[in-house]
Short mmCIF file of C-alpha atoms (C1' of nucleotides) in Angstrom, two decimals:
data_model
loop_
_atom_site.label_atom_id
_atom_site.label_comp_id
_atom_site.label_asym_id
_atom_site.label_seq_id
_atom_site.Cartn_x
_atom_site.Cartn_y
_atom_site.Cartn_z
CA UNK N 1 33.93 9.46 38.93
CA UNK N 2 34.82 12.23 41.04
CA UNK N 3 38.71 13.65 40.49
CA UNK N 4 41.06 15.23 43.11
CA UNK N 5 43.66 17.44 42.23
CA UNK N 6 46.38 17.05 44.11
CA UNK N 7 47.72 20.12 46.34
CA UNK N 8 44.56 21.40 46.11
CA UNK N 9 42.40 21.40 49.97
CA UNK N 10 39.83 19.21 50.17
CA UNK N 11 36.24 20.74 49.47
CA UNK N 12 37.14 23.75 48.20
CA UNK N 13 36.14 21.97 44.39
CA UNK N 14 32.95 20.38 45.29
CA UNK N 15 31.47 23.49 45.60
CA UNK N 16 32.44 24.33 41.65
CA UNK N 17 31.00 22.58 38.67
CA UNK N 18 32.59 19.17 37.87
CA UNK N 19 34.24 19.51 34.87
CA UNK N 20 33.13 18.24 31.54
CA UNK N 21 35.58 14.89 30.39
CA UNK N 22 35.26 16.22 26.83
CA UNK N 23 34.78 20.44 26.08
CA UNK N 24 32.01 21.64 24.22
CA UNK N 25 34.13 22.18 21.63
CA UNK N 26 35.19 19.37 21.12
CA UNK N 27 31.92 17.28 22.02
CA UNK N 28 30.43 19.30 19.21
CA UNK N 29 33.34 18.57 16.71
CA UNK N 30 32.72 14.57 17.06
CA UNK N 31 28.54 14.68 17.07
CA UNK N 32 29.17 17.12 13.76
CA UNK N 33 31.13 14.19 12.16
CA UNK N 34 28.44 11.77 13.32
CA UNK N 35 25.88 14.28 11.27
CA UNK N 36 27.97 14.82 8.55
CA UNK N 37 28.31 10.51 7.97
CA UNK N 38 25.15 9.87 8.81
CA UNK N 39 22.91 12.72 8.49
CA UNK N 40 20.32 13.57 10.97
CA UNK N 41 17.97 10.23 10.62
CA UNK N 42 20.26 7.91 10.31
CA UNK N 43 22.55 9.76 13.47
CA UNK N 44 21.09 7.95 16.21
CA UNK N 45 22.06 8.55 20.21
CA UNK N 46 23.67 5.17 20.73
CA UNK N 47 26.10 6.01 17.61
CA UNK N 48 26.27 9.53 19.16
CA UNK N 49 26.91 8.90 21.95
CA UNK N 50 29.71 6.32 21.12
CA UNK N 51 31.24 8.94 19.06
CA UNK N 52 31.49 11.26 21.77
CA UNK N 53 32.80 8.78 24.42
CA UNK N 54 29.98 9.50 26.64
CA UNK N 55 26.38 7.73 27.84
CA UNK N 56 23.22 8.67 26.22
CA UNK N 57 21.75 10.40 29.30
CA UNK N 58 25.42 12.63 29.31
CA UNK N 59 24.39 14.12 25.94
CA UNK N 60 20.97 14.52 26.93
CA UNK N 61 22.46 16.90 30.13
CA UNK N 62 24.58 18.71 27.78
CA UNK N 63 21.73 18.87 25.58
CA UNK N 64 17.95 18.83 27.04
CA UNK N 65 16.98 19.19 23.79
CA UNK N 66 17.75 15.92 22.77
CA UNK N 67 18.86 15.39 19.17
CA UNK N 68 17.21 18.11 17.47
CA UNK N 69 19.60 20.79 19.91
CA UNK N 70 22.63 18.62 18.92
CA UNK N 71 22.03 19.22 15.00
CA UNK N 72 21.09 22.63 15.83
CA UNK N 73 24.45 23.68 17.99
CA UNK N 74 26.35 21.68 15.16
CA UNK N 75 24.90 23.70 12.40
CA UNK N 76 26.08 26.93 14.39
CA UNK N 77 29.81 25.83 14.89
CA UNK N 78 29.90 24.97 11.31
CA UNK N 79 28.24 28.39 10.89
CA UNK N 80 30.49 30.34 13.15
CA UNK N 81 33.68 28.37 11.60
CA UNK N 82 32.66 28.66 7.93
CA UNK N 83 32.35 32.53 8.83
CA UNK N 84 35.52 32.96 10.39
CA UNK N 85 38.11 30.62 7.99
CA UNK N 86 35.92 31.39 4.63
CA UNK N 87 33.89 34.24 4.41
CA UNK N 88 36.20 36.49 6.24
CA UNK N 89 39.41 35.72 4.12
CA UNK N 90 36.83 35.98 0.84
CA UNK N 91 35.93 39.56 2.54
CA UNK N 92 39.67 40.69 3.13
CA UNK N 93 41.86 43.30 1.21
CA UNK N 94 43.65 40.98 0.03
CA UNK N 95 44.32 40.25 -3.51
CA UNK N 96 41.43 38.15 -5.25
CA UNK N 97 43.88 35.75 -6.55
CA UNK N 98 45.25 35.07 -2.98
CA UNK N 99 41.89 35.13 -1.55
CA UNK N 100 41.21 32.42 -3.74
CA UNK N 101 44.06 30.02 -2.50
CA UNK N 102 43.24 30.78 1.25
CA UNK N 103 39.80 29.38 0.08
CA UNK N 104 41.46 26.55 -0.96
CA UNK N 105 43.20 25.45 1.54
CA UNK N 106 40.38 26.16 4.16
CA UNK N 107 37.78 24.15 2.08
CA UNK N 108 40.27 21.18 2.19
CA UNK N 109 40.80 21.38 5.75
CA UNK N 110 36.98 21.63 6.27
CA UNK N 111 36.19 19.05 3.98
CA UNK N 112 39.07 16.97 4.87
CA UNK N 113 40.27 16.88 1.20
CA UNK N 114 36.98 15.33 0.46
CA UNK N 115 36.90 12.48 3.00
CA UNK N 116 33.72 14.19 4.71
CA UNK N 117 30.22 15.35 3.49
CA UNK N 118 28.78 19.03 3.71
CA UNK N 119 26.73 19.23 7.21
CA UNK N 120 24.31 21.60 4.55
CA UNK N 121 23.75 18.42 2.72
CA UNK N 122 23.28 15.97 5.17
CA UNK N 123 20.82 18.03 7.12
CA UNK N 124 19.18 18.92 4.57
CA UNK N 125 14.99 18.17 4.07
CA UNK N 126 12.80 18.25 1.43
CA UNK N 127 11.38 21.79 0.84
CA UNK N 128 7.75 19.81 1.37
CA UNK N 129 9.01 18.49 4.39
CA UNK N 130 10.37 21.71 5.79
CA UNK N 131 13.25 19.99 8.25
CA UNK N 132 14.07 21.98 11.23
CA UNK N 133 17.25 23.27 10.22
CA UNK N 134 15.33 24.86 6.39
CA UNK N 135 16.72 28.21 7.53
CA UNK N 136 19.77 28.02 8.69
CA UNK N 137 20.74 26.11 5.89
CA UNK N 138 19.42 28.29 3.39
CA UNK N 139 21.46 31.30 5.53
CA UNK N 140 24.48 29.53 5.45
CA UNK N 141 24.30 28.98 1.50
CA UNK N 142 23.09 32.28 0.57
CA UNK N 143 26.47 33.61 3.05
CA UNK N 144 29.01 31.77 1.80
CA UNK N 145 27.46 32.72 -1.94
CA UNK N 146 27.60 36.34 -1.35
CA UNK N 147 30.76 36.25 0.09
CA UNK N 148 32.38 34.51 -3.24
CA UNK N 149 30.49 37.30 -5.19
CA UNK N 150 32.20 40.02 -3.22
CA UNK N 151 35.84 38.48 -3.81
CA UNK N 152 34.89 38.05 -7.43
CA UNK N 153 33.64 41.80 -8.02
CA UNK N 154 36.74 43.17 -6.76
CA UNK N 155 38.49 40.75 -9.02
CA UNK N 156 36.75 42.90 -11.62
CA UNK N 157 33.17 41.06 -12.46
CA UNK N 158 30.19 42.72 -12.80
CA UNK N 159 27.36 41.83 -10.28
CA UNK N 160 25.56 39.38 -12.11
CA UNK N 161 28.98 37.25 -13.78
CA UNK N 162 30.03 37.15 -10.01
CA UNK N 163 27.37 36.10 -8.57
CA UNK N 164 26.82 33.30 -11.33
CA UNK N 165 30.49 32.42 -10.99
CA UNK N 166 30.19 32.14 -7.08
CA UNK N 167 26.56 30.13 -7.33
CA UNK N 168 28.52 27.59 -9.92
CA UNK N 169 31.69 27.20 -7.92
CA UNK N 170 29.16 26.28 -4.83
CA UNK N 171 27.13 23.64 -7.06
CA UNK N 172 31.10 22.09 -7.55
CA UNK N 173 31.95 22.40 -4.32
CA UNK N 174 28.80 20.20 -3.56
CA UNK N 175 28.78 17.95 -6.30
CA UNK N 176 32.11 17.08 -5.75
CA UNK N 177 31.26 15.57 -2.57
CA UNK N 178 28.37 14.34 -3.50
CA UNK N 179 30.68 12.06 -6.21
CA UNK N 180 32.73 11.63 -3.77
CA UNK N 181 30.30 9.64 -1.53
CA UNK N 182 29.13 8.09 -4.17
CA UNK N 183 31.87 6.96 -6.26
CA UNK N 184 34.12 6.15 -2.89
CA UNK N 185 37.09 8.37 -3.92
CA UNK N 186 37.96 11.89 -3.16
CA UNK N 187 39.01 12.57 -6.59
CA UNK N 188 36.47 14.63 -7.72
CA UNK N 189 36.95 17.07 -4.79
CA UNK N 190 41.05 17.37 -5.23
CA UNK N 191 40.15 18.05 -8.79
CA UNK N 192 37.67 20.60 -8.18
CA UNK N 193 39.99 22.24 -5.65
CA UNK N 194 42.52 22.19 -8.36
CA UNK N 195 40.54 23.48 -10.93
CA UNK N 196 38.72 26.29 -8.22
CA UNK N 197 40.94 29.29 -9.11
CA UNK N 198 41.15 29.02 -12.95
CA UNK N 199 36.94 28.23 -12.44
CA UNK N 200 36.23 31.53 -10.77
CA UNK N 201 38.93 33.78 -11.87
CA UNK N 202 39.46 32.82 -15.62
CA UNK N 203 38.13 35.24 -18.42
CA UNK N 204 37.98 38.55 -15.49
CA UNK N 205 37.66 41.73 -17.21
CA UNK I 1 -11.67 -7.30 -0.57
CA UNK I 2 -12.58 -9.92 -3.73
CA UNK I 3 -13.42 -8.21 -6.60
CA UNK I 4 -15.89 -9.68 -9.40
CA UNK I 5 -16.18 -9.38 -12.97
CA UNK I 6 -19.32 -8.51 -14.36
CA UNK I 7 -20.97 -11.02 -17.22
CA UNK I 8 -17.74 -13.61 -16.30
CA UNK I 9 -19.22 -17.10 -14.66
CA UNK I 10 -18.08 -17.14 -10.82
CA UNK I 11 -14.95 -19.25 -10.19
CA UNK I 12 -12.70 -18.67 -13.10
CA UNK I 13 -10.92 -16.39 -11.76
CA UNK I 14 -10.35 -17.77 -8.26
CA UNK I 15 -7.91 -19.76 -9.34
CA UNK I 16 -5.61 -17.18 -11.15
CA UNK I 17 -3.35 -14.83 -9.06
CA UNK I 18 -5.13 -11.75 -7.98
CA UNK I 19 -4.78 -8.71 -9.30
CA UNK I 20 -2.56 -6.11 -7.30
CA UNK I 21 -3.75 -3.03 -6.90
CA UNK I 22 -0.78 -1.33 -7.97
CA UNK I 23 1.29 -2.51 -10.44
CA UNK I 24 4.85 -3.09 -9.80
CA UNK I 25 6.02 -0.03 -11.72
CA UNK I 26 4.01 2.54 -10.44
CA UNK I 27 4.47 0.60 -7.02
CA UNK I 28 8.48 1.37 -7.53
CA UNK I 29 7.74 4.79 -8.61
CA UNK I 30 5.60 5.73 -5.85
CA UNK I 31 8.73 4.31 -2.99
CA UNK I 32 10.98 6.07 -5.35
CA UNK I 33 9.68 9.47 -4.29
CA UNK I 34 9.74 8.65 -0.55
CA UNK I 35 13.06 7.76 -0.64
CA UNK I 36 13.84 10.49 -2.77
CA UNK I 37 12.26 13.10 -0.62
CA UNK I 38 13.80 10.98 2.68
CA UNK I 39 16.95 9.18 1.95
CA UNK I 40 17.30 5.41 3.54
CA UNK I 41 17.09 5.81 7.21
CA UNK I 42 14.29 8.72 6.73
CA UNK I 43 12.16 6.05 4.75
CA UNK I 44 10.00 4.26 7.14
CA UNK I 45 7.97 1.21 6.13
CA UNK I 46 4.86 3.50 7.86
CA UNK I 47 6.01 5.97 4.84
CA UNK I 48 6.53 3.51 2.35
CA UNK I 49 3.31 2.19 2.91
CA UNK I 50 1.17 5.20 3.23
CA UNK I 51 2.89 6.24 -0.16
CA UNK I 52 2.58 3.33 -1.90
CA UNK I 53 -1.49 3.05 -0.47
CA UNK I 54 -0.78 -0.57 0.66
CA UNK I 55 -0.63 -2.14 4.64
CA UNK I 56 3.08 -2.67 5.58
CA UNK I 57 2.46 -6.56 5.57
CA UNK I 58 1.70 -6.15 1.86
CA UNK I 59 4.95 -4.40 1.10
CA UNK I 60 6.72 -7.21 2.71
CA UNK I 61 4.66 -9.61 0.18
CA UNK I 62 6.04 -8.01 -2.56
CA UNK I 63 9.61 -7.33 -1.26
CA UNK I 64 10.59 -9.65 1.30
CA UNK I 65 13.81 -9.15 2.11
CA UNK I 66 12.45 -5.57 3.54
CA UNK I 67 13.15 -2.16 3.26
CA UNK I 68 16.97 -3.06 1.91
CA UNK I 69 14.41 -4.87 -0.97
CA UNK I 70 12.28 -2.04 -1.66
CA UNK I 71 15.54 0.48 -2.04
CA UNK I 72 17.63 -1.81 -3.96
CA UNK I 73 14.77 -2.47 -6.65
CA UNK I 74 13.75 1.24 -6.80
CA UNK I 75 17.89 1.99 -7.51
CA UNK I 76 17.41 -1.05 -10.10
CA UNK I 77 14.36 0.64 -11.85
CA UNK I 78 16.23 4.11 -11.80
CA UNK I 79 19.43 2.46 -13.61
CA UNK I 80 16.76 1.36 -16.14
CA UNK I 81 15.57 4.36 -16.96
CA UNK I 82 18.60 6.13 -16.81
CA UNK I 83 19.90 3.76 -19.40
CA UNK I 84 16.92 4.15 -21.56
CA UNK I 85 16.67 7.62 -21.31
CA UNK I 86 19.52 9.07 -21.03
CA UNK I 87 22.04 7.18 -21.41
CA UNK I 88 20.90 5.54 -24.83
CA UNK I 89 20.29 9.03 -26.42
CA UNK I 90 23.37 10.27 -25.60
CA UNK I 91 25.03 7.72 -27.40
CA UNK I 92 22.95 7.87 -30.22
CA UNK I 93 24.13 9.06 -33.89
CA UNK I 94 22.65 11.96 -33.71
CA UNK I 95 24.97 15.64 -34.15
CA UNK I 96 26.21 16.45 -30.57
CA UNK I 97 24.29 19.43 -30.20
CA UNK I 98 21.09 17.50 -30.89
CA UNK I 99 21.84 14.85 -28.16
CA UNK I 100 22.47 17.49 -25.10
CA UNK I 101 19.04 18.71 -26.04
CA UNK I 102 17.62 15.53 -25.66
CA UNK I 103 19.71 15.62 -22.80
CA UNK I 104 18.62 18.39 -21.04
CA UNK I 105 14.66 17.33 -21.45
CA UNK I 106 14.97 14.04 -19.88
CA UNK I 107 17.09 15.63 -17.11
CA UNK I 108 14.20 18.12 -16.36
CA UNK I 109 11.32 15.41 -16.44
CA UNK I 110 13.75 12.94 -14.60
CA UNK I 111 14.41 15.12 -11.52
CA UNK I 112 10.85 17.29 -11.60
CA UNK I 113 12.37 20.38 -12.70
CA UNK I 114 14.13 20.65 -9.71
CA UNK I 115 11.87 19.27 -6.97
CA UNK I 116 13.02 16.28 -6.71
CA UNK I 117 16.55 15.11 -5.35
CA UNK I 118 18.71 12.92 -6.77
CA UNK I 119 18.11 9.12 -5.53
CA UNK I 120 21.94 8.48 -6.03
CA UNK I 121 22.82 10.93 -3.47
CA UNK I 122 19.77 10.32 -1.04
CA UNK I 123 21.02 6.45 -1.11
CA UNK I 124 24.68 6.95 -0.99
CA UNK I 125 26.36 6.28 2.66
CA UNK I 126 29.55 7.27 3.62
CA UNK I 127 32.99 5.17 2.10
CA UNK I 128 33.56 4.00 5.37
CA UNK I 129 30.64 2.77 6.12
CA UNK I 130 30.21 0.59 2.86
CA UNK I 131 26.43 0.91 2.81
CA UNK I 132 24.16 -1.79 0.73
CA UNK I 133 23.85 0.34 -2.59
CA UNK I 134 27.71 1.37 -2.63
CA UNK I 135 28.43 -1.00 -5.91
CA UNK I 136 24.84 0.24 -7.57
CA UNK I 137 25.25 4.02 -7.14
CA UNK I 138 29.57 3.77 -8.38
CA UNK I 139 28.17 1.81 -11.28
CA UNK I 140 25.07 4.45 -12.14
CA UNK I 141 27.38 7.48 -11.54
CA UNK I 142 30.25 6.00 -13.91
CA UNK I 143 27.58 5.20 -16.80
CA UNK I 144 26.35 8.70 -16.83
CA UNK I 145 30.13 10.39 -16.99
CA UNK I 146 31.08 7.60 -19.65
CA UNK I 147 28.09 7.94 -21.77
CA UNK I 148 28.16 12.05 -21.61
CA UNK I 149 32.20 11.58 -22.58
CA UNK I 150 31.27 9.83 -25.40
CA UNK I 151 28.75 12.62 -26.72
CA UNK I 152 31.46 15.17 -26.23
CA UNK I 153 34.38 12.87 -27.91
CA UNK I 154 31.85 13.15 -30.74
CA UNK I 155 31.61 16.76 -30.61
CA UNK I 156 35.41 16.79 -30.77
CA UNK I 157 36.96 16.92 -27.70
CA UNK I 158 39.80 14.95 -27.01
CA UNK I 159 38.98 11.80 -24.39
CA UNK I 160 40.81 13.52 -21.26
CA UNK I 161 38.81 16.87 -21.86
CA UNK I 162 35.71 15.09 -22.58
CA UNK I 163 35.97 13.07 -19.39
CA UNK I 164 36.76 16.37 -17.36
CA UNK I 165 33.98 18.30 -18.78
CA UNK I 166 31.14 14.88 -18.45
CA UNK I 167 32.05 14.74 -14.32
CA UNK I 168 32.27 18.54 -14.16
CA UNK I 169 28.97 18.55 -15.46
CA UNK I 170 27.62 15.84 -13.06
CA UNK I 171 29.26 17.77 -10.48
CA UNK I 172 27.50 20.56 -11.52
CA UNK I 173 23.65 18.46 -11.61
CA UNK I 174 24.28 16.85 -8.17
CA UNK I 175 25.30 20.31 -6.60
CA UNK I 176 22.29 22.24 -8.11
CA UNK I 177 20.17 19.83 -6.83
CA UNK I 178 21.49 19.81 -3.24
CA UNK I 179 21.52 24.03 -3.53
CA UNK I 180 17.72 23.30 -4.29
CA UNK I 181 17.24 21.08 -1.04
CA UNK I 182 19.05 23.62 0.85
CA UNK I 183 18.02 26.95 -0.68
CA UNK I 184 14.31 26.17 -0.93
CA UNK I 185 13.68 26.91 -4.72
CA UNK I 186 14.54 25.52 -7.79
CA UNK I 187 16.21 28.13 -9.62
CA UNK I 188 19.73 26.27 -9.45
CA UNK I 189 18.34 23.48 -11.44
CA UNK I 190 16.40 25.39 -13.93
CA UNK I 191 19.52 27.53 -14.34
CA UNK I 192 22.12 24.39 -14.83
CA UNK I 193 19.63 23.11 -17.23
CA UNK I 194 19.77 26.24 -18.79
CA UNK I 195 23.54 26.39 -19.04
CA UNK I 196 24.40 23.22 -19.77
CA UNK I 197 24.88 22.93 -23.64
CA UNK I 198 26.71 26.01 -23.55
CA UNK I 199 28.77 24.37 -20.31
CA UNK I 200 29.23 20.46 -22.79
CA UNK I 201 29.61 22.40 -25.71
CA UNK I 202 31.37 25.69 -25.80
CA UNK I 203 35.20 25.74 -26.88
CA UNK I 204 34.57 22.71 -29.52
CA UNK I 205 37.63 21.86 -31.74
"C1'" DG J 1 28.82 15.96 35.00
"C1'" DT J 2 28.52 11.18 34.30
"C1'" DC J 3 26.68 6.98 35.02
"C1'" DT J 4 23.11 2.62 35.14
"C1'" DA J 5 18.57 1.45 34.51
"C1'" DT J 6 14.30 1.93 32.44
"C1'" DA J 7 10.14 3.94 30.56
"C1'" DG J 8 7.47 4.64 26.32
"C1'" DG J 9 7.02 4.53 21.63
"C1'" DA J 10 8.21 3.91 16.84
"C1'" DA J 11 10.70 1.05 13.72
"C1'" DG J 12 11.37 -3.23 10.95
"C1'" DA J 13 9.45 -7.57 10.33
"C1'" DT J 14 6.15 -11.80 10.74
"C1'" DA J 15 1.67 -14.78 11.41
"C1'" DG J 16 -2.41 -15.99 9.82
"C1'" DA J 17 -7.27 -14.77 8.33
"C1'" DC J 18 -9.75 -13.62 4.15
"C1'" DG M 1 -2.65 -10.03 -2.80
"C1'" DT M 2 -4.18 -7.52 1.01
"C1'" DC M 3 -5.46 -7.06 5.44
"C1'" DT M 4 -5.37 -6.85 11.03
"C1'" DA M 5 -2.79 -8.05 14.83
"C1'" DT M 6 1.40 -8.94 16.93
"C1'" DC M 7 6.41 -9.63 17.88
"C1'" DT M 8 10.96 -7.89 18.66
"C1'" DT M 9 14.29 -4.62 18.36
"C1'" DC M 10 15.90 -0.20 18.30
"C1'" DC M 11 15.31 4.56 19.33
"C1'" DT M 12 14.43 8.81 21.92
"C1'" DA M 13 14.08 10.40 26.31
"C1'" DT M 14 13.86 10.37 31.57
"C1'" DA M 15 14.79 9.02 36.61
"C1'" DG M 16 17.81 8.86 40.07
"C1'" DA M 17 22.35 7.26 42.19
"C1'" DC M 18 27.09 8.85 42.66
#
DNA sequence: GTCTATAGGAAGATAGAC
DNA sequence: GTCTATCTTCCTATAGAC
């Protein structure tokens, strides 16, 4: 359907591009939590699509790639957001301790206290199967990993403890949703976010 | 494609059931791994039946209520052997210590060392979705955290920290095997498995 | 940029011979 | 019990009007 804005002299607009009834922003915030629930099999366009509030053959405009550049420009939102509201806060000159509780609350807004799964997980193949999104994924872990262990040196760990601190807190983080899912409760991810400071910054030298 | 016994008469044995060429136990192993490796929507029946080394039509002999069938009796087999192998010894009367051992072995055969991912998390679908296997996989995930808490209320842990440090350490299983999926490698398992009596154990009364 | 309509193929499932 | 052949439905993707 073509709009009119009123005021405005006729023509001038049909020589710009129509605008988009949903941003890419956006658009890419509702296919992530398609990905996220379903993960990338069992996303299909029609439930897509729905999501999105738009027709199959909209998406595949916005996205000649089809499904495959959907997951894809998912993956690097998550990546670009995870960067900006996680590992830059980790990174700051901040105090480790209040490092820690930005982390906190950004991992329960991201995770929507444990009501959604990690796009990592759900996209995620078998090594033997070597999915399309292998490394990105394996980027995105091995970021957010280093960026714990750099908060968790300057809260006085050597290398290795902070790096085997940060891997562990990850491996909650994860199987906390994974329980989650599978026990139908977001329990296990309040607790771990409880338990998240006194997990990584207990026992520091 | 009849097969004949030598030196018995011809006939006997057209009137008993024919042998399958794969029992049913290595039959569920074999669509085990695929859905493993694939998760529910990523498991075709072209899969299924390539794995398993049978047509698709023979599958549905065997399981005829379908795919759903084929998961739901693979999840079934799993809870078996859970319950038999790890479940059983950690209930057992032998000294704590002895038990996470135990433990730790059947964990390593049960999930290959780390190649292979966790069925309960491959078949779990999101809450609001209430897929098929949502009862099954609550069931499986609270026998593992109850049987563990018992092993640690034995080692001397009160029931509260017992039942913190069992789901921290399924937490801990499900997230280094999803690091593995992601990451590429199985280091994260190896180095749970490695940890974990120290992780049950450590700061006994 | 979005839509309706449809092509082309893979998916789950069944029929019937052997 | 297993097979080949087939059915139907769903899925990914495209064509073309507006």
């Amino acid at each position: 359907m073509r709009r009119r804005v009123a005021g405005v002299g006729a023509g001038v607009e049909m020589h710009m591009a129509r605008r988009a009834t949903i941003d890419d922003a956006r658009l890419l915030e509702k296919l992530g939590c398609v990905f996220r629930e379903c993960g990338y099999e069992g996303a299909s366009l029609a439930v897509l699509a729905k999501a999105a509030g738009l027709q199959k053959a909209s998406l595949y405009h916005r996205f000649p790639g089809g499904k495959e550049q959907m997951a894809r420009e998912v993956l690097a939102a998550a990546e670009a957001l995870i960067a900006r509201d996680i590992l830059m806060p980790l990174k700051s000159k901040a105090p480790p301790a209040e490092r820690v509780d930005i982390l906190v609350r950004q991992l329960n807004g991201f995770y929507s206290a444990g009501r959604q799964a990690c796009l990592l997980n759900m996209l995620s193949a078998a090594p033997t199967q070597e999915g399309p999104f292998a490394k990105e994924i394996k980027r995105a872990f091995a970021a957010i990993i280093a960026a714990l262990a750099v908060a968790l040196r300057d809260a006085g760990f050597d290398a290795r403890s902070a790096r085997v601190r940060s891997e562990r807190a990850v491996m909650l983080l994860q199987g906390s949703l994974v329980l989650c899912r599978g026990m139908g409760t977001t329990r296990p991810f309040r607790d771990f976010l409880k338990r998240l400071p006194q997990e990584l910054l207990a026992g520091r030298a």
